[in-house]
mmCIF file of C-alpha atoms in Angstrom:
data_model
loop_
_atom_site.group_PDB
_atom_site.id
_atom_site.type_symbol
_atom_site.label_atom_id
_atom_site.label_comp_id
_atom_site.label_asym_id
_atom_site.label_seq_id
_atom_site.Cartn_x
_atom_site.Cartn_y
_atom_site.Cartn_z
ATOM 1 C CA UNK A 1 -137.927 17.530 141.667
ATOM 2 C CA UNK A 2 -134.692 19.631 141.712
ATOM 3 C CA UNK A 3 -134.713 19.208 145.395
ATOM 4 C CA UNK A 4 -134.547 14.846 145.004
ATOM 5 C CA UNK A 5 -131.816 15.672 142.574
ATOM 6 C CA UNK A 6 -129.433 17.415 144.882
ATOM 7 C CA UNK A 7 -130.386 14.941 147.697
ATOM 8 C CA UNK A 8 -129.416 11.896 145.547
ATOM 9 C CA UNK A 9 -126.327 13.748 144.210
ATOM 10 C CA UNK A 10 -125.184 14.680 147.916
ATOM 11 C CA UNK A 11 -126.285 10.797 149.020
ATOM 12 C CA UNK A 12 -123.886 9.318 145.532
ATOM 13 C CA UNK A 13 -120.924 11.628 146.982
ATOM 14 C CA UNK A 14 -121.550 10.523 150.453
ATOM 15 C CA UNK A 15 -121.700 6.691 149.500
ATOM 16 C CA UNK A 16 -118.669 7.062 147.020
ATOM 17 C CA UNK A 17 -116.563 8.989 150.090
ATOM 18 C CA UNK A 18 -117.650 6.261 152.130
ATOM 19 C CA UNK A 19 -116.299 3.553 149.596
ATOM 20 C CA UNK A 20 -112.915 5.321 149.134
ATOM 21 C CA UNK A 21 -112.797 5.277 152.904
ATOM 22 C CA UNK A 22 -113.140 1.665 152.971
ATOM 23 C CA UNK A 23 -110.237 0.916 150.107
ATOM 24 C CA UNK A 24 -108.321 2.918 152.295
ATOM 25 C CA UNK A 25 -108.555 0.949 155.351
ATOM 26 C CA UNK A 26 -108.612 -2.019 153.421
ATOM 27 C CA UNK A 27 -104.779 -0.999 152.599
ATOM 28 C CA UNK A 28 -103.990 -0.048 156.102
ATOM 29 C CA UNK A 29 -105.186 -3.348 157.108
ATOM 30 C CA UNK A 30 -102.747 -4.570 154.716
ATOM 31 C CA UNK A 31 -100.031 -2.560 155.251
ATOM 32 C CA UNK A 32 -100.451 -3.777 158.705
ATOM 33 C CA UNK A 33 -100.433 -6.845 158.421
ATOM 34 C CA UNK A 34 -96.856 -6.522 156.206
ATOM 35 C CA UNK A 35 -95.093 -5.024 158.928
ATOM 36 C CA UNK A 36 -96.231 -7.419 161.460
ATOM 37 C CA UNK A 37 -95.012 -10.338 159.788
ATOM 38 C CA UNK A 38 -91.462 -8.552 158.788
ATOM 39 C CA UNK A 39 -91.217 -8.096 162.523
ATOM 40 C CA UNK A 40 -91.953 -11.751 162.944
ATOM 41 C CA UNK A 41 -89.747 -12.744 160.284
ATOM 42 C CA UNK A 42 -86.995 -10.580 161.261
ATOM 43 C CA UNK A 43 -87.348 -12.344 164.922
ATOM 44 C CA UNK A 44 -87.550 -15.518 163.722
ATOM 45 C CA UNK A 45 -84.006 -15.328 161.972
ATOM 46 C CA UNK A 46 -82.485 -13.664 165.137
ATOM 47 C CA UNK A 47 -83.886 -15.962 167.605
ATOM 48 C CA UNK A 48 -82.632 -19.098 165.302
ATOM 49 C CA UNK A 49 -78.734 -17.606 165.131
ATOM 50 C CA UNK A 50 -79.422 -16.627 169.107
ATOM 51 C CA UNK A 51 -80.269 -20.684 169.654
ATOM 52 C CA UNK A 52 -77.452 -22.253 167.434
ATOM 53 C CA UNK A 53 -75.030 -19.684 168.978
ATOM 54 C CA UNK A 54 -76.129 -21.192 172.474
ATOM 55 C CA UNK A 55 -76.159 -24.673 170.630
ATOM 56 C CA UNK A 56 -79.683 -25.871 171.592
ATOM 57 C CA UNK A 57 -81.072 -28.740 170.241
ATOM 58 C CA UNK A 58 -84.078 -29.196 167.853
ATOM 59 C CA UNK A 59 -83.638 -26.191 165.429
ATOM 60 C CA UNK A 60 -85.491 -27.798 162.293
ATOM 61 C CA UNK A 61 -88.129 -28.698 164.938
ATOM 62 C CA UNK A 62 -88.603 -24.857 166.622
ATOM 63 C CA UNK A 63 -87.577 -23.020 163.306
ATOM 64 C CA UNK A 64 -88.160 -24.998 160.104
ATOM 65 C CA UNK A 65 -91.608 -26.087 158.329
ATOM 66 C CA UNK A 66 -92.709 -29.604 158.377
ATOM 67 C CA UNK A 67 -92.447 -30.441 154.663
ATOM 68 C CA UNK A 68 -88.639 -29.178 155.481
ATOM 69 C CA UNK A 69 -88.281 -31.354 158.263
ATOM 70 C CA UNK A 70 -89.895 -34.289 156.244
ATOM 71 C CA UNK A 71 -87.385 -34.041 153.531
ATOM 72 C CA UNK A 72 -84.286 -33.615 156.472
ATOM 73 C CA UNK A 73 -85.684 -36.779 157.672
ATOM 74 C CA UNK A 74 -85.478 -38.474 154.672
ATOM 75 C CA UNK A 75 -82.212 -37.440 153.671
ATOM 76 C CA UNK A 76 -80.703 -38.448 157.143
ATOM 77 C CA UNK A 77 -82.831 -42.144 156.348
ATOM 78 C CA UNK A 78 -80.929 -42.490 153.116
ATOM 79 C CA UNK A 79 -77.544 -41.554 154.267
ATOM 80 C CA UNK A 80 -77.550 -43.935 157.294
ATOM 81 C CA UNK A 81 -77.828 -46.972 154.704
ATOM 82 C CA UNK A 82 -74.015 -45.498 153.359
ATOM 83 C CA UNK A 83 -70.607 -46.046 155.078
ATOM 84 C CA UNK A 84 -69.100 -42.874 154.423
ATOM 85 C CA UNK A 85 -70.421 -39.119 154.665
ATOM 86 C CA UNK A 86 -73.934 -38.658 152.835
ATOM 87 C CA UNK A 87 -75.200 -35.636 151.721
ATOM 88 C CA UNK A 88 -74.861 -33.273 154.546
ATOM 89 C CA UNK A 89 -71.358 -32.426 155.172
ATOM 90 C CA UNK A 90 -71.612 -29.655 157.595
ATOM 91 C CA UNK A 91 -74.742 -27.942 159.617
ATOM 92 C CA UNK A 92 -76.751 -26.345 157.125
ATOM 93 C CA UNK A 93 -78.292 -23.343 159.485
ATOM 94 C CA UNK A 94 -74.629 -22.775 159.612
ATOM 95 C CA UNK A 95 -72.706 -24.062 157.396
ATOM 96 C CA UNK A 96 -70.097 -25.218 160.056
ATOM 97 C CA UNK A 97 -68.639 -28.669 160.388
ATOM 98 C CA UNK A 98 -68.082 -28.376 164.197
ATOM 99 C CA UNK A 99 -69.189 -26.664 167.354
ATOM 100 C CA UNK A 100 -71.073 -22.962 166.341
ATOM 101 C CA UNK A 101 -69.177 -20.263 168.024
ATOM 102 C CA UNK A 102 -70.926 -18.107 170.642
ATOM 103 C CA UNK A 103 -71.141 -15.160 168.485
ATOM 104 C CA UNK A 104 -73.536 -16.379 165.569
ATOM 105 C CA UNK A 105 -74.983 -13.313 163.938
ATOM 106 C CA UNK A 106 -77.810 -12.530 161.088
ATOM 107 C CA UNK A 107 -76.562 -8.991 159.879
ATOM 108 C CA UNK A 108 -78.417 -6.998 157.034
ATOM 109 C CA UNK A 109 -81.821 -8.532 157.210
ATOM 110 C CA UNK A 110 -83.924 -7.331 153.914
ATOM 111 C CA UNK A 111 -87.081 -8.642 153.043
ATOM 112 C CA UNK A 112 -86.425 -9.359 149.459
ATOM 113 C CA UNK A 113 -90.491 -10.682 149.113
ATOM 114 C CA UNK A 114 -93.345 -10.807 151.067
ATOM 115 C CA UNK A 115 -97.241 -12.048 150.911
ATOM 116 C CA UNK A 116 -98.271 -12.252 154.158
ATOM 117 C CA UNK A 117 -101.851 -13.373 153.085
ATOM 118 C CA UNK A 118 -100.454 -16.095 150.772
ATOM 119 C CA UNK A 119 -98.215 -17.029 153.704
ATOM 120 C CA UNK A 120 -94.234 -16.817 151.784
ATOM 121 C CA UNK A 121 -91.815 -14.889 152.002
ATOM 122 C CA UNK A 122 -87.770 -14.239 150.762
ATOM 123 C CA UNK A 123 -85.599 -13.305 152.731
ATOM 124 C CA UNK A 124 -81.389 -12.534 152.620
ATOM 125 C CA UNK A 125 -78.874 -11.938 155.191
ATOM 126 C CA UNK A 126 -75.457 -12.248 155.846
ATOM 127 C CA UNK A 127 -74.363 -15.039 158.628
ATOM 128 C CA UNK A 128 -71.440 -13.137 160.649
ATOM 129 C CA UNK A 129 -69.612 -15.271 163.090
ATOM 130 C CA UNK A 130 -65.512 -15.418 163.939
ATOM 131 C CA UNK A 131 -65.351 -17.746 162.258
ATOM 132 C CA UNK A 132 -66.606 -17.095 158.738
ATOM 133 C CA UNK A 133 -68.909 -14.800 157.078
ATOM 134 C CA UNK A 134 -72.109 -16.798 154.942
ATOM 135 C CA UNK A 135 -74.774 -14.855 152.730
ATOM 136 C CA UNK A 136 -77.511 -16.459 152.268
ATOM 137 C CA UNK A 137 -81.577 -16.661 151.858
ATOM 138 C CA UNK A 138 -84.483 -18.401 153.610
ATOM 139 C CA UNK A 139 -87.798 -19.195 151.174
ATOM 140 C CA UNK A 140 -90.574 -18.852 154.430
ATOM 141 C CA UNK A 141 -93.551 -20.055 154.819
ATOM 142 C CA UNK A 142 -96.377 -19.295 157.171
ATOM 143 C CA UNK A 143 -97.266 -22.468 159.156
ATOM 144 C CA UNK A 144 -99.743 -22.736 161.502
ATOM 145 C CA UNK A 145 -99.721 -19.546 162.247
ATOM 146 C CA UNK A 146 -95.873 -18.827 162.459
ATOM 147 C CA UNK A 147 -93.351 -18.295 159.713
ATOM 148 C CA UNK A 148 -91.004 -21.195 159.435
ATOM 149 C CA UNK A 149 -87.786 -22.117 156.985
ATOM 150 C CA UNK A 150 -89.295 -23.662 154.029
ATOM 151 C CA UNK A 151 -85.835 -23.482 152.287
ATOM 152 C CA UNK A 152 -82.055 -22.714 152.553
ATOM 153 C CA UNK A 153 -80.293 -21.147 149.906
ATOM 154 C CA UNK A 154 -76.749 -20.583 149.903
ATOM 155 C CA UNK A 155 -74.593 -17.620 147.697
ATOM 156 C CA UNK A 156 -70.769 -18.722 147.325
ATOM 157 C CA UNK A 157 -67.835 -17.065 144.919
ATOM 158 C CA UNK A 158 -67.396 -19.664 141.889
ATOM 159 C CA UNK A 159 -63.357 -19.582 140.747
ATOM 160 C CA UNK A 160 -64.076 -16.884 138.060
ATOM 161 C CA UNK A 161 -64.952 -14.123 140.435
ATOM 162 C CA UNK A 162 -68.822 -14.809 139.798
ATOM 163 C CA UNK A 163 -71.839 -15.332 142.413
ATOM 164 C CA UNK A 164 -74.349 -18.339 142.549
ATOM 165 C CA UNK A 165 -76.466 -20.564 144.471
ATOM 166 C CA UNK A 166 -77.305 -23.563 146.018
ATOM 167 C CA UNK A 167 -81.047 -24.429 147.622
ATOM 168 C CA UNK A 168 -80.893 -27.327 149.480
ATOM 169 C CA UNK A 169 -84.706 -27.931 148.860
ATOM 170 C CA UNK A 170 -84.086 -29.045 145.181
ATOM 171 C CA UNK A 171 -80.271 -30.477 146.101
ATOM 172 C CA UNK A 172 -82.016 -32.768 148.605
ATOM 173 C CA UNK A 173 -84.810 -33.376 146.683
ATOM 174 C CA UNK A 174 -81.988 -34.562 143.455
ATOM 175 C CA UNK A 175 -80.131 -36.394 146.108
ATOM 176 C CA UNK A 176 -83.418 -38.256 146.983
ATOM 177 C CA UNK A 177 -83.968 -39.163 143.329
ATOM 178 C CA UNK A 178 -80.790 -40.793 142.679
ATOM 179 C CA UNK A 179 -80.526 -44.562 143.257
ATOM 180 C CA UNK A 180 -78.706 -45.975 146.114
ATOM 181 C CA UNK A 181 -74.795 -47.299 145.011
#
């Protein structure tokens, strides 16, 4: 009897080693998982600045989500009815009015959030170029398999020395609402 005792015992501590095992590579799994999709992330923003440095076409197509694109397209449907500038009044990867210069750079990169098994992400970075320095953030979005743009959102001084923001998700999607002049 005292012999089935120490047997079970030894065969609990086995099975509850065995379960903390399992937790454990449940977490590397995780972990893995994280620092995969920073990488991709992290690519993602570099390979966007690389492509509107070269100026190649389709950006929102290769980098942004569709419900992004959707709402771009809608925008741009709504300003062509109007005679004078609509609501975007520069490039909005950018934030220039004219031709990107060649040297387009996303400097200090930092994952601000992260669920890679929800699929979103927050991300900030500083836009360095010759021609003007931009912070800003990308809301992302896992999409099919790759992480897209899901939003833009923009940091600027205000007169009094403070910081805000601008997403052009909910600008657009205010701009959309209003009624046509």
């Amino acid at each position: 009897m005292r012999k089935n005792i120490l047997m079970i015992s030894a065969l609990l501590m086995l099975l509850a080693c065995g379960g903390k095992k399992t937790q454990t590579e449940s977490a590397d799994v995780s972990d893995s998982k994280d620092e995969e999709a920073k990488e991709e992330i992290v690519g993602l923003i570099n390979d966007l600045y690389a492509a509107e440095a070269r100026n190649e076409g389709d950006i929102d197509r290769r980098f942004a989500c569709s419900a992004w694109r959707k709402m771009v397209a809608a925008v741009n449907e709504k300003d062509s009815q109007l005679e004078e500038i609509g609501f975007f009044n520069d490039e909005y990867w950018t934030m220039m009015q004219d031709t990107n210069p060649d040297d387009l750079e996303a400097r200090d990169i930092k994952i601000e959030e992260l669920d890679a098994k929800e699929g979103r992400a927050e991300v900030s970075f500083t836009l360095y170029s010759s021609v003007q320095t931009v912070r800003q953030k990308f809301a992302l979005c896992c999409e099919d398999g790759e992480w897209r743009v899901h939003d833009i959102i923009r940091f600027y001084d205000e007169s009094d020395g403070e910081e805000s923001s601008f997403s052009f998700r909910e600008a657009m999607q205010d701009y959309l609402n209003e009624p046509m002049e």
